[in-house]
Amino acid sequence: MFVQTAKRKAEYAAAHPEKKLIDLGIGDVSGPLPPAAARALEAACIAQSEPKSFRGYGPESGYDFCKKAIADYYKRSFGAEINPGDIFAGDGAKSAITRLFAAVDCEIVIFSPAYPAYADCALSLGKKIKIIARSAADGFIPLPYGLTNKPRLIVLCSPDNPTGTAIGREIMAEWLAFCKKSGSVIMFDAAYERFCFSPDKARSVYETDGMQDYAVEIGSLSKSACFTGLRAGWTIIPNGVSGGMLKKTYERMLSCGYNGLAYVVQKAAAAALSEEGERESASFAGKILAAAEKLACPLEKCGFTVFGGSYSPYLWVKKPDFIKKADVFDFFLDELGIVVTPGSGFGREWDDSFRLSALGGEEKAEEAAKRIKEYFVRTKL
Ligand code: PLP
């Protein structure tokens, strides 16, 4: 689907060179790096150029300074005590998810619509997956109901891609009860946590007391600190999870197949996790949420049902009946010159929905909102 939409976008651009396309399909950030991270990166590069401070191979799971920066961040932001020995620094969430899936031998539960890499990674590793459709009636929140009591790896993402929603603390407590009962483990993907400013929504699984024995967390600086090009993230596997077996297996896989995140990037990551770095990226996240609001308002006024946008950069929108064109991607492209991501990219059954990304920033959002308003006023749809 993603290949198809890229092709249609390129064809449209070639056929209409006079029209300015607005791409709201992108999941990439528009940057720049937080200044604190950029300065740390530069200083680390200079240190690498001096014989006295040069560093070669580092520890596969990350330097102590980087793990400490991650642990300090968890203490400061979530009140969670994380043992630095349970932290594995890496080059982002996607590779960490693949490694974690490879390390488990149980069924993997994915709530649809979902970040497509979950199912792709699991299937490419030959893992058994169970896809559970989320419901608009539950606000697209993944719920621990209707699952039998066998141990599984449950994939949760909050704030979420693609629905833009976030899981409430009370639902996290229900997931904890389910894990205790079933022996299941949660893989909590926190890639968008810095976009969530609401204290009653889950930004880290370890905000819920007791999760240290049942949950692994995947963190990433890609979206929150514009590291999509630089690459940095982490996996936290507390010793208590699966009696220490999961951590052991992950550790072994890491040392077999990975030589560690670049020293200079770990320096930049530590700076992005400092109070200064956090402040800088909070201002970026605030602008993206403002852009999401600018997109959501005209859509709602024009009769679209819109989810998300308040806790993550994405809006999940249901195609209204008044859009007659079967393909919502074609509708937005042909009528408005706007690229959206069809819902079917996040689960086959979601072709009645689409995702809009606000990661391109406020200017793009304003221009798109203007086109949407003008179109629906003009056509009286
Ligand atoms: N998790 C989710 C939910 C995502 O949307 C993405 C990227 O779009 C990732 C993980 C991957 O992040 P990274 O760039 O750290 O590999």
PDB file of C-alpha atoms in Angstrom, residues 81-342:
ATOM      1  CA  GLU A  81      13.252   3.800  39.333  1.00  0.00           C
ATOM      2  CA  ILE A  82      14.965   2.003  36.471  1.00  0.00           C
ATOM      3  CA  ASN A  83      18.098  -0.015  37.060  1.00  0.00           C
ATOM      4  CA  PRO A  84      20.637   1.139  34.436  1.00  0.00           C
ATOM      5  CA  GLY A  85      21.609  -2.542  34.092  1.00  0.00           C
ATOM      6  CA  ASP A  86      18.124  -3.218  32.644  1.00  0.00           C
ATOM      7  CA  ILE A  87      18.590  -0.626  29.869  1.00  0.00           C
ATOM      8  CA  PHE A  88      19.809  -1.406  26.360  1.00  0.00           C
ATOM      9  CA  ALA A  89      20.617   1.630  24.220  1.00  0.00           C
ATOM     10  CA  GLY A  90      20.170   1.085  20.493  1.00  0.00           C
ATOM     11  CA  ASP A  91      19.580   2.689  17.139  1.00  0.00           C
ATOM     12  CA  GLY A  92      15.829   3.250  17.515  1.00  0.00           C
ATOM     13  CA  ALA A  93      12.553   1.499  18.166  1.00  0.00           C
ATOM     14  CA  LYS A  94      12.149  -0.547  15.003  1.00  0.00           C
ATOM     15  CA  SER A  95      15.279  -2.659  15.401  1.00  0.00           C
ATOM     16  CA  ALA A  96      14.571  -3.032  19.144  1.00  0.00           C
ATOM     17  CA  ILE A  97      11.053  -4.315  18.396  1.00  0.00           C
ATOM     18  CA  THR A  98      12.440  -6.835  15.893  1.00  0.00           C
ATOM     19  CA  ARG A  99      14.987  -8.077  18.455  1.00  0.00           C
ATOM     20  CA  LEU A 100      12.363  -8.355  21.175  1.00  0.00           C
ATOM     21  CA  PHE A 101       9.957 -10.270  18.926  1.00  0.00           C
ATOM     22  CA  ALA A 102      12.804 -12.617  17.987  1.00  0.00           C
ATOM     23  CA  ALA A 103      13.485 -13.196  21.693  1.00  0.00           C
ATOM     24  CA  VAL A 104       9.977 -14.425  22.590  1.00  0.00           C
ATOM     25  CA  ASP A 105       8.393 -17.756  21.708  1.00  0.00           C
ATOM     26  CA  CYS A 106       4.761 -16.964  22.528  1.00  0.00           C
ATOM     27  CA  GLU A 107       1.929 -15.510  20.484  1.00  0.00           C
ATOM     28  CA  ILE A 108       2.211 -11.755  19.841  1.00  0.00           C
ATOM     29  CA  VAL A 109      -1.001  -9.734  20.239  1.00  0.00           C
ATOM     30  CA  ILE A 110      -1.338  -6.639  18.050  1.00  0.00           C
ATOM     31  CA  PHE A 111      -4.250  -4.205  18.222  1.00  0.00           C
ATOM     32  CA  SER A 112      -5.385  -3.040  14.799  1.00  0.00           C
ATOM     33  CA  PRO A 113      -5.051  -0.401  13.411  1.00  0.00           C
ATOM     34  CA  ALA A 114      -1.356  -0.531  14.297  1.00  0.00           C
ATOM     35  CA  TYR A 115       2.084   0.688  13.309  1.00  0.00           C
ATOM     36  CA  PRO A 116       2.623  -1.684  10.353  1.00  0.00           C
ATOM     37  CA  ALA A 117       6.099  -2.823  11.431  1.00  0.00           C
ATOM     38  CA  TYR A 118       4.648  -4.810  14.363  1.00  0.00           C
ATOM     39  CA  ALA A 119       2.937  -7.388  12.161  1.00  0.00           C
ATOM     40  CA  ASP A 120       5.592  -7.214   9.430  1.00  0.00           C
ATOM     41  CA  CYS A 121       8.453  -7.867  11.874  1.00  0.00           C
ATOM     42  CA  ALA A 122       6.607 -10.625  13.720  1.00  0.00           C
ATOM     43  CA  LEU A 123       5.587 -12.419  10.514  1.00  0.00           C
ATOM     44  CA  SER A 124       9.023 -12.084   8.952  1.00  0.00           C
ATOM     45  CA  LEU A 125      10.417 -13.824  12.048  1.00  0.00           C
ATOM     46  CA  GLY A 126       7.863 -16.641  11.675  1.00  0.00           C
ATOM     47  CA  LYS A 127       6.034 -15.656  14.895  1.00  0.00           C
ATOM     48  CA  LYS A 128       2.407 -16.393  15.558  1.00  0.00           C
ATOM     49  CA  ILE A 129       0.336 -13.229  15.792  1.00  0.00           C
ATOM     50  CA  LYS A 130      -3.142 -12.456  16.993  1.00  0.00           C
ATOM     51  CA  ILE A 131      -4.715  -9.327  15.549  1.00  0.00           C
ATOM     52  CA  ILE A 132      -7.489  -7.746  17.608  1.00  0.00           C
ATOM     53  CA  ALA A 133      -9.549  -4.991  15.992  1.00  0.00           C
ATOM     54  CA  ARG A 134      -9.919  -1.894  18.130  1.00  0.00           C
ATOM     55  CA  SER A 135     -13.247  -0.219  18.344  1.00  0.00           C
ATOM     56  CA  ALA A 136     -14.172   3.391  17.659  1.00  0.00           C
ATOM     57  CA  ALA A 137     -16.773   3.007  20.427  1.00  0.00           C
ATOM     58  CA  ASP A 138     -13.913   2.476  22.925  1.00  0.00           C
ATOM     59  CA  GLY A 139     -12.034   5.436  21.475  1.00  0.00           C
ATOM     60  CA  PHE A 140      -9.582   2.969  19.865  1.00  0.00           C
ATOM     61  CA  ILE A 141      -8.127   2.097  23.268  1.00  0.00           C
ATOM     62  CA  PRO A 142      -6.763  -1.477  23.437  1.00  0.00           C
ATOM     63  CA  LEU A 143      -8.618  -3.323  26.209  1.00  0.00           C
ATOM     64  CA  PRO A 144      -7.713  -6.542  28.033  1.00  0.00           C
ATOM     65  CA  TYR A 145     -11.098  -8.160  27.539  1.00  0.00           C
ATOM     66  CA  GLY A 146     -11.901 -11.409  25.754  1.00  0.00           C
ATOM     67  CA  LEU A 147      -8.358 -12.799  25.866  1.00  0.00           C
ATOM     68  CA  THR A 148      -7.868 -16.256  27.352  1.00  0.00           C
ATOM     69  CA  ASN A 149      -5.414 -16.714  30.189  1.00  0.00           C
ATOM     70  CA  LYS A 150      -2.380 -17.911  28.299  1.00  0.00           C
ATOM     71  CA  PRO A 151       0.963 -16.095  28.309  1.00  0.00           C
ATOM     72  CA  ARG A 152       1.421 -13.809  25.341  1.00  0.00           C
ATOM     73  CA  LEU A 153       3.394 -10.737  24.337  1.00  0.00           C
ATOM     74  CA  ILE A 154       0.896  -7.875  24.252  1.00  0.00           C
ATOM     75  CA  VAL A 155       1.880  -4.906  22.108  1.00  0.00           C
ATOM     76  CA  LEU A 156       0.636  -1.572  23.454  1.00  0.00           C
ATOM     77  CA  CYS A 157       1.492   1.852  22.060  1.00  0.00           C
ATOM     78  CA  SER A 158       0.661   5.058  23.922  1.00  0.00           C
ATOM     79  CA  PRO A 159       0.398   7.729  22.651  1.00  0.00           C
ATOM     80  CA  ASP A 160      -0.500   5.814  19.570  1.00  0.00           C
ATOM     81  CA  ASN A 161       0.319   5.624  15.913  1.00  0.00           C
ATOM     82  CA  PRO A 162      -1.947   5.717  13.890  1.00  0.00           C
ATOM     83  CA  THR A 163      -4.999   6.658  15.996  1.00  0.00           C
ATOM     84  CA  GLY A 164      -3.355   9.472  17.965  1.00  0.00           C
ATOM     85  CA  THR A 165      -5.108   8.284  21.127  1.00  0.00           C
ATOM     86  CA  ALA A 166      -3.473   7.516  24.510  1.00  0.00           C
ATOM     87  CA  ILE A 167      -4.247   4.829  27.096  1.00  0.00           C
ATOM     88  CA  GLY A 168      -5.629   6.034  30.438  1.00  0.00           C
ATOM     89  CA  ARG A 169      -3.915   5.060  33.697  1.00  0.00           C
ATOM     90  CA  GLU A 170      -6.987   3.078  34.809  1.00  0.00           C
ATOM     91  CA  ILE A 171      -6.767   0.888  31.692  1.00  0.00           C
ATOM     92  CA  MET A 172      -3.073   0.287  32.394  1.00  0.00           C
ATOM     93  CA  ALA A 173      -4.095  -1.017  35.832  1.00  0.00           C
ATOM     94  CA  GLU A 174      -6.451  -3.450  34.082  1.00  0.00           C
ATOM     95  CA  TRP A 175      -3.636  -4.600  31.809  1.00  0.00           C
ATOM     96  CA  LEU A 176      -1.460  -5.208  34.860  1.00  0.00           C
ATOM     97  CA  ALA A 177      -4.184  -7.361  36.423  1.00  0.00           C
ATOM     98  CA  PHE A 178      -4.469  -9.297  33.152  1.00  0.00           C
ATOM     99  CA  CYS A 179      -0.697  -9.890  32.997  1.00  0.00           C
ATOM    100  CA  LYS A 180      -0.684 -11.141  36.594  1.00  0.00           C
ATOM    101  CA  LYS A 181      -3.505 -13.542  35.809  1.00  0.00           C
ATOM    102  CA  SER A 182      -2.204 -14.810  32.478  1.00  0.00           C
ATOM    103  CA  GLY A 183       1.574 -14.519  32.802  1.00  0.00           C
ATOM    104  CA  SER A 184       1.587 -12.280  29.730  1.00  0.00           C
ATOM    105  CA  VAL A 185       4.203  -9.605  29.124  1.00  0.00           C
ATOM    106  CA  ILE A 186       3.525  -6.149  27.704  1.00  0.00           C
ATOM    107  CA  MET A 187       5.717  -4.557  25.079  1.00  0.00           C
ATOM    108  CA  PHE A 188       5.021  -0.868  25.563  1.00  0.00           C
ATOM    109  CA  ASP A 189       6.011   1.320  22.636  1.00  0.00           C
ATOM    110  CA  ALA A 190       6.580   4.833  23.993  1.00  0.00           C
ATOM    111  CA  ALA A 191       7.914   6.375  20.768  1.00  0.00           C
ATOM    112  CA  TYR A 192       5.515   9.332  21.049  1.00  0.00           C
ATOM    113  CA  GLU A 193       5.550   9.908  24.823  1.00  0.00           C
ATOM    114  CA  ARG A 194       6.845  13.480  24.630  1.00  0.00           C
ATOM    115  CA  PHE A 195       3.748  14.537  22.694  1.00  0.00           C
ATOM    116  CA  CYS A 196       1.521  13.672  25.634  1.00  0.00           C
ATOM    117  CA  PHE A 197       1.080  16.399  28.229  1.00  0.00           C
ATOM    118  CA  SER A 198      -1.893  14.845  29.963  1.00  0.00           C
ATOM    119  CA  PRO A 199      -1.134  13.445  33.451  1.00  0.00           C
ATOM    120  CA  ASP A 200      -3.896  10.831  33.335  1.00  0.00           C
ATOM    121  CA  LYS A 201      -2.608   9.160  30.148  1.00  0.00           C
ATOM    122  CA  ALA A 202       0.169   6.566  29.970  1.00  0.00           C
ATOM    123  CA  ARG A 203       3.511   7.859  28.672  1.00  0.00           C
ATOM    124  CA  SER A 204       5.577   5.077  30.214  1.00  0.00           C
ATOM    125  CA  VAL A 205       4.424   1.637  31.285  1.00  0.00           C
ATOM    126  CA  TYR A 206       6.433   2.043  34.504  1.00  0.00           C
ATOM    127  CA  GLU A 207       4.181   4.857  35.723  1.00  0.00           C
ATOM    128  CA  THR A 208       1.935   1.961  36.763  1.00  0.00           C
ATOM    129  CA  ASP A 209       3.299   0.383  39.962  1.00  0.00           C
ATOM    130  CA  GLY A 210       3.911  -3.334  39.536  1.00  0.00           C
ATOM    131  CA  MET A 211       4.591  -3.197  35.774  1.00  0.00           C
ATOM    132  CA  GLN A 212       8.319  -3.656  36.420  1.00  0.00           C
ATOM    133  CA  ASP A 213       7.618  -7.405  36.647  1.00  0.00           C
ATOM    134  CA  TYR A 214       5.439  -7.612  33.535  1.00  0.00           C
ATOM    135  CA  ALA A 215       6.517  -5.055  30.976  1.00  0.00           C
ATOM    136  CA  VAL A 216       9.256  -4.172  28.552  1.00  0.00           C
ATOM    137  CA  GLU A 217       9.427  -0.615  27.271  1.00  0.00           C
ATOM    138  CA  ILE A 218      10.713   0.562  23.913  1.00  0.00           C
ATOM    139  CA  GLY A 219      11.748   4.212  23.773  1.00  0.00           C
ATOM    140  CA  SER A 220      12.869   6.312  20.833  1.00  0.00           C
ATOM    141  CA  LEU A 221      14.157   9.823  20.241  1.00  0.00           C
ATOM    142  CA  SER A 222      13.078   9.691  16.571  1.00  0.00           C
ATOM    143  CA  LYS A 223       9.901  11.709  16.810  1.00  0.00           C
ATOM    144  CA  SER A 224      10.308  13.434  20.151  1.00  0.00           C
ATOM    145  CA  ALA A 225      13.783  14.868  19.517  1.00  0.00           C
ATOM    146  CA  CYS A 226      13.972  14.657  15.697  1.00  0.00           C
ATOM    147  CA  PHE A 227      16.468  11.764  15.719  1.00  0.00           C
ATOM    148  CA  THR A 228      14.918   9.953  12.715  1.00  0.00           C
ATOM    149  CA  GLY A 229      18.142  10.524  10.770  1.00  0.00           C
ATOM    150  CA  LEU A 230      20.581  10.306  13.676  1.00  0.00           C
ATOM    151  CA  ARG A 231      18.955   7.184  15.247  1.00  0.00           C
ATOM    152  CA  ALA A 232      18.743   6.479  18.976  1.00  0.00           C
ATOM    153  CA  GLY A 233      16.398   4.601  21.263  1.00  0.00           C
ATOM    154  CA  TRP A 234      16.377   2.086  24.074  1.00  0.00           C
ATOM    155  CA  THR A 235      14.793  -1.063  25.424  1.00  0.00           C
ATOM    156  CA  ILE A 236      14.131  -1.588  29.128  1.00  0.00           C
ATOM    157  CA  ILE A 237      13.797  -5.184  30.272  1.00  0.00           C
ATOM    158  CA  PRO A 238      13.593  -5.354  34.077  1.00  0.00           C
ATOM    159  CA  ASN A 239      15.081  -8.463  35.647  1.00  0.00           C
ATOM    160  CA  GLY A 240      11.705  -9.449  37.090  1.00  0.00           C
ATOM    161  CA  VAL A 241      10.108  -9.964  33.657  1.00  0.00           C
ATOM    162  CA  SER A 242       9.765 -13.704  32.820  1.00  0.00           C
ATOM    163  CA  GLY A 243      12.032 -14.552  35.733  1.00  0.00           C
ATOM    164  CA  GLY A 244      14.987 -12.856  34.003  1.00  0.00           C
ATOM    165  CA  MET A 245      14.849 -15.128  30.930  1.00  0.00           C
ATOM    166  CA  LEU A 246      13.730 -12.439  28.486  1.00  0.00           C
ATOM    167  CA  LYS A 247      16.524 -10.091  29.518  1.00  0.00           C
ATOM    168  CA  LYS A 248      19.098 -12.885  29.191  1.00  0.00           C
ATOM    169  CA  THR A 249      17.897 -13.840  25.709  1.00  0.00           C
ATOM    170  CA  TYR A 250      17.773 -10.208  24.557  1.00  0.00           C
ATOM    171  CA  GLU A 251      21.255  -9.576  25.953  1.00  0.00           C
ATOM    172  CA  ARG A 252      22.592 -12.582  24.080  1.00  0.00           C
ATOM    173  CA  MET A 253      20.953 -11.521  20.813  1.00  0.00           C
ATOM    174  CA  LEU A 254      22.354  -8.043  21.207  1.00  0.00           C
ATOM    175  CA  SER A 255      25.899  -9.230  21.766  1.00  0.00           C
ATOM    176  CA  CYS A 256      25.670 -11.649  18.801  1.00  0.00           C
ATOM    177  CA  GLY A 257      24.192  -9.234  16.302  1.00  0.00           C
ATOM    178  CA  TYR A 258      25.027  -5.678  17.324  1.00  0.00           C
ATOM    179  CA  ASN A 259      28.130  -3.691  18.144  1.00  0.00           C
ATOM    180  CA  GLY A 260      26.478  -0.848  19.981  1.00  0.00           C
ATOM    181  CA  LEU A 261      25.164   2.622  19.194  1.00  0.00           C
ATOM    182  CA  ALA A 262      27.822   5.115  18.014  1.00  0.00           C
ATOM    183  CA  TYR A 263      29.536   6.884  20.914  1.00  0.00           C
ATOM    184  CA  VAL A 264      28.839  10.308  19.417  1.00  0.00           C
ATOM    185  CA  VAL A 265      25.125   9.505  19.033  1.00  0.00           C
ATOM    186  CA  GLN A 266      24.934   8.297  22.628  1.00  0.00           C
ATOM    187  CA  LYS A 267      26.364  11.665  23.695  1.00  0.00           C
ATOM    188  CA  ALA A 268      23.672  13.437  21.647  1.00  0.00           C
ATOM    189  CA  ALA A 269      20.984  11.121  23.070  1.00  0.00           C
ATOM    190  CA  ALA A 270      22.093  11.805  26.654  1.00  0.00           C
ATOM    191  CA  ALA A 271      21.859  15.551  25.939  1.00  0.00           C
ATOM    192  CA  ALA A 272      18.382  15.159  24.387  1.00  0.00           C
ATOM    193  CA  LEU A 273      17.311  13.399  27.596  1.00  0.00           C
ATOM    194  CA  SER A 274      18.714  16.110  29.875  1.00  0.00           C
ATOM    195  CA  GLU A 275      16.393  18.739  31.337  1.00  0.00           C
ATOM    196  CA  GLU A 276      17.566  21.214  28.719  1.00  0.00           C
ATOM    197  CA  GLY A 277      17.021  18.739  25.859  1.00  0.00           C
ATOM    198  CA  GLU A 278      13.604  17.821  27.231  1.00  0.00           C
ATOM    199  CA  ARG A 279      12.592  21.481  27.403  1.00  0.00           C
ATOM    200  CA  GLU A 280      13.695  22.050  23.824  1.00  0.00           C
ATOM    201  CA  SER A 281      11.816  19.056  22.477  1.00  0.00           C
ATOM    202  CA  ALA A 282       8.707  19.911  24.505  1.00  0.00           C
ATOM    203  CA  SER A 283       8.498  23.133  22.530  1.00  0.00           C
ATOM    204  CA  PHE A 284       8.743  21.129  19.271  1.00  0.00           C
ATOM    205  CA  ALA A 285       6.004  18.726  20.480  1.00  0.00           C
ATOM    206  CA  GLY A 286       3.788  21.692  21.446  1.00  0.00           C
ATOM    207  CA  LYS A 287       4.046  23.093  17.909  1.00  0.00           C
ATOM    208  CA  ILE A 288       3.152  19.722  16.380  1.00  0.00           C
ATOM    209  CA  LEU A 289       0.080  19.382  18.617  1.00  0.00           C
ATOM    210  CA  ALA A 290      -0.948  22.915  17.637  1.00  0.00           C
ATOM    211  CA  ALA A 291      -0.620  21.850  13.990  1.00  0.00           C
ATOM    212  CA  ALA A 292      -2.776  18.764  14.702  1.00  0.00           C
ATOM    213  CA  GLU A 293      -5.462  20.984  16.195  1.00  0.00           C
ATOM    214  CA  LYS A 294      -5.376  23.230  13.138  1.00  0.00           C
ATOM    215  CA  LEU A 295      -6.100  20.184  10.991  1.00  0.00           C
ATOM    216  CA  ALA A 296      -8.732  18.635  13.252  1.00  0.00           C
ATOM    217  CA  CYS A 297     -10.957  21.733  13.629  1.00  0.00           C
ATOM    218  CA  PRO A 298     -11.965  22.272   9.978  1.00  0.00           C
ATOM    219  CA  LEU A 299     -12.406  18.543   9.438  1.00  0.00           C
ATOM    220  CA  GLU A 300     -14.790  18.285  12.381  1.00  0.00           C
ATOM    221  CA  LYS A 301     -16.672  21.359  11.212  1.00  0.00           C
ATOM    222  CA  CYS A 302     -17.045  19.758   7.786  1.00  0.00           C
ATOM    223  CA  GLY A 303     -18.613  16.631   9.328  1.00  0.00           C
ATOM    224  CA  PHE A 304     -15.632  14.245   9.610  1.00  0.00           C
ATOM    225  CA  THR A 305     -15.278  12.050  12.700  1.00  0.00           C
ATOM    226  CA  VAL A 306     -11.786  12.741  14.007  1.00  0.00           C
ATOM    227  CA  PHE A 307      -9.816  10.842  16.662  1.00  0.00           C
ATOM    228  CA  GLY A 308      -6.440  11.709  18.145  1.00  0.00           C
ATOM    229  CA  GLY A 309      -4.243  14.749  17.687  1.00  0.00           C
ATOM    230  CA  SER A 310      -4.245  15.662  21.376  1.00  0.00           C
ATOM    231  CA  TYR A 311      -1.504  13.287  22.562  1.00  0.00           C
ATOM    232  CA  SER A 312       0.364  12.328  19.405  1.00  0.00           C
ATOM    233  CA  PRO A 313       1.011  13.904  16.000  1.00  0.00           C
ATOM    234  CA  TYR A 314      -1.632  11.827  14.244  1.00  0.00           C
ATOM    235  CA  LEU A 315      -5.312  12.219  13.443  1.00  0.00           C
ATOM    236  CA  TRP A 316      -7.330   9.118  12.632  1.00  0.00           C
ATOM    237  CA  VAL A 317     -10.307  10.092  10.506  1.00  0.00           C
ATOM    238  CA  LYS A 318     -13.331   8.145   9.354  1.00  0.00           C
ATOM    239  CA  LYS A 319     -14.320   8.673   5.747  1.00  0.00           C
ATOM    240  CA  PRO A 320     -17.754  10.322   5.794  1.00  0.00           C
ATOM    241  CA  ASP A 321     -20.557   9.038   3.565  1.00  0.00           C
ATOM    242  CA  PHE A 322     -20.696  12.345   1.708  1.00  0.00           C
ATOM    243  CA  ILE A 323     -17.366  11.547   0.068  1.00  0.00           C
ATOM    244  CA  LYS A 324     -18.592   9.342  -2.718  1.00  0.00           C
ATOM    245  CA  LYS A 325     -15.236   8.465  -4.203  1.00  0.00           C
ATOM    246  CA  ALA A 326     -14.421   4.957  -2.958  1.00  0.00           C
ATOM    247  CA  ASP A 327     -10.762   5.735  -2.489  1.00  0.00           C
ATOM    248  CA  VAL A 328     -10.155   8.424   0.109  1.00  0.00           C
ATOM    249  CA  PHE A 329      -6.506   8.773  -0.939  1.00  0.00           C
ATOM    250  CA  ASP A 330      -7.592   9.653  -4.501  1.00  0.00           C
ATOM    251  CA  PHE A 331     -10.241  12.048  -3.191  1.00  0.00           C
ATOM    252  CA  PHE A 332      -7.777  14.110  -1.142  1.00  0.00           C
ATOM    253  CA  LEU A 333      -5.126  14.017  -3.836  1.00  0.00           C
ATOM    254  CA  ASP A 334      -7.341  14.850  -6.819  1.00  0.00           C
ATOM    255  CA  GLU A 335      -9.663  17.378  -5.176  1.00  0.00           C
ATOM    256  CA  LEU A 336      -7.385  19.043  -2.650  1.00  0.00           C
ATOM    257  CA  GLY A 337      -3.778  18.243  -3.581  1.00  0.00           C
ATOM    258  CA  ILE A 338      -3.315  16.717  -0.115  1.00  0.00           C
ATOM    259  CA  VAL A 339      -1.606  13.388   0.539  1.00  0.00           C
ATOM    260  CA  VAL A 340      -3.130  11.256   3.314  1.00  0.00           C
ATOM    261  CA  THR A 341      -2.285   7.740   4.434  1.00  0.00           C
ATOM    262  CA  PRO A 342      -5.077   5.254   3.738  1.00  0.00           C
TER     263      PRO A 342
END
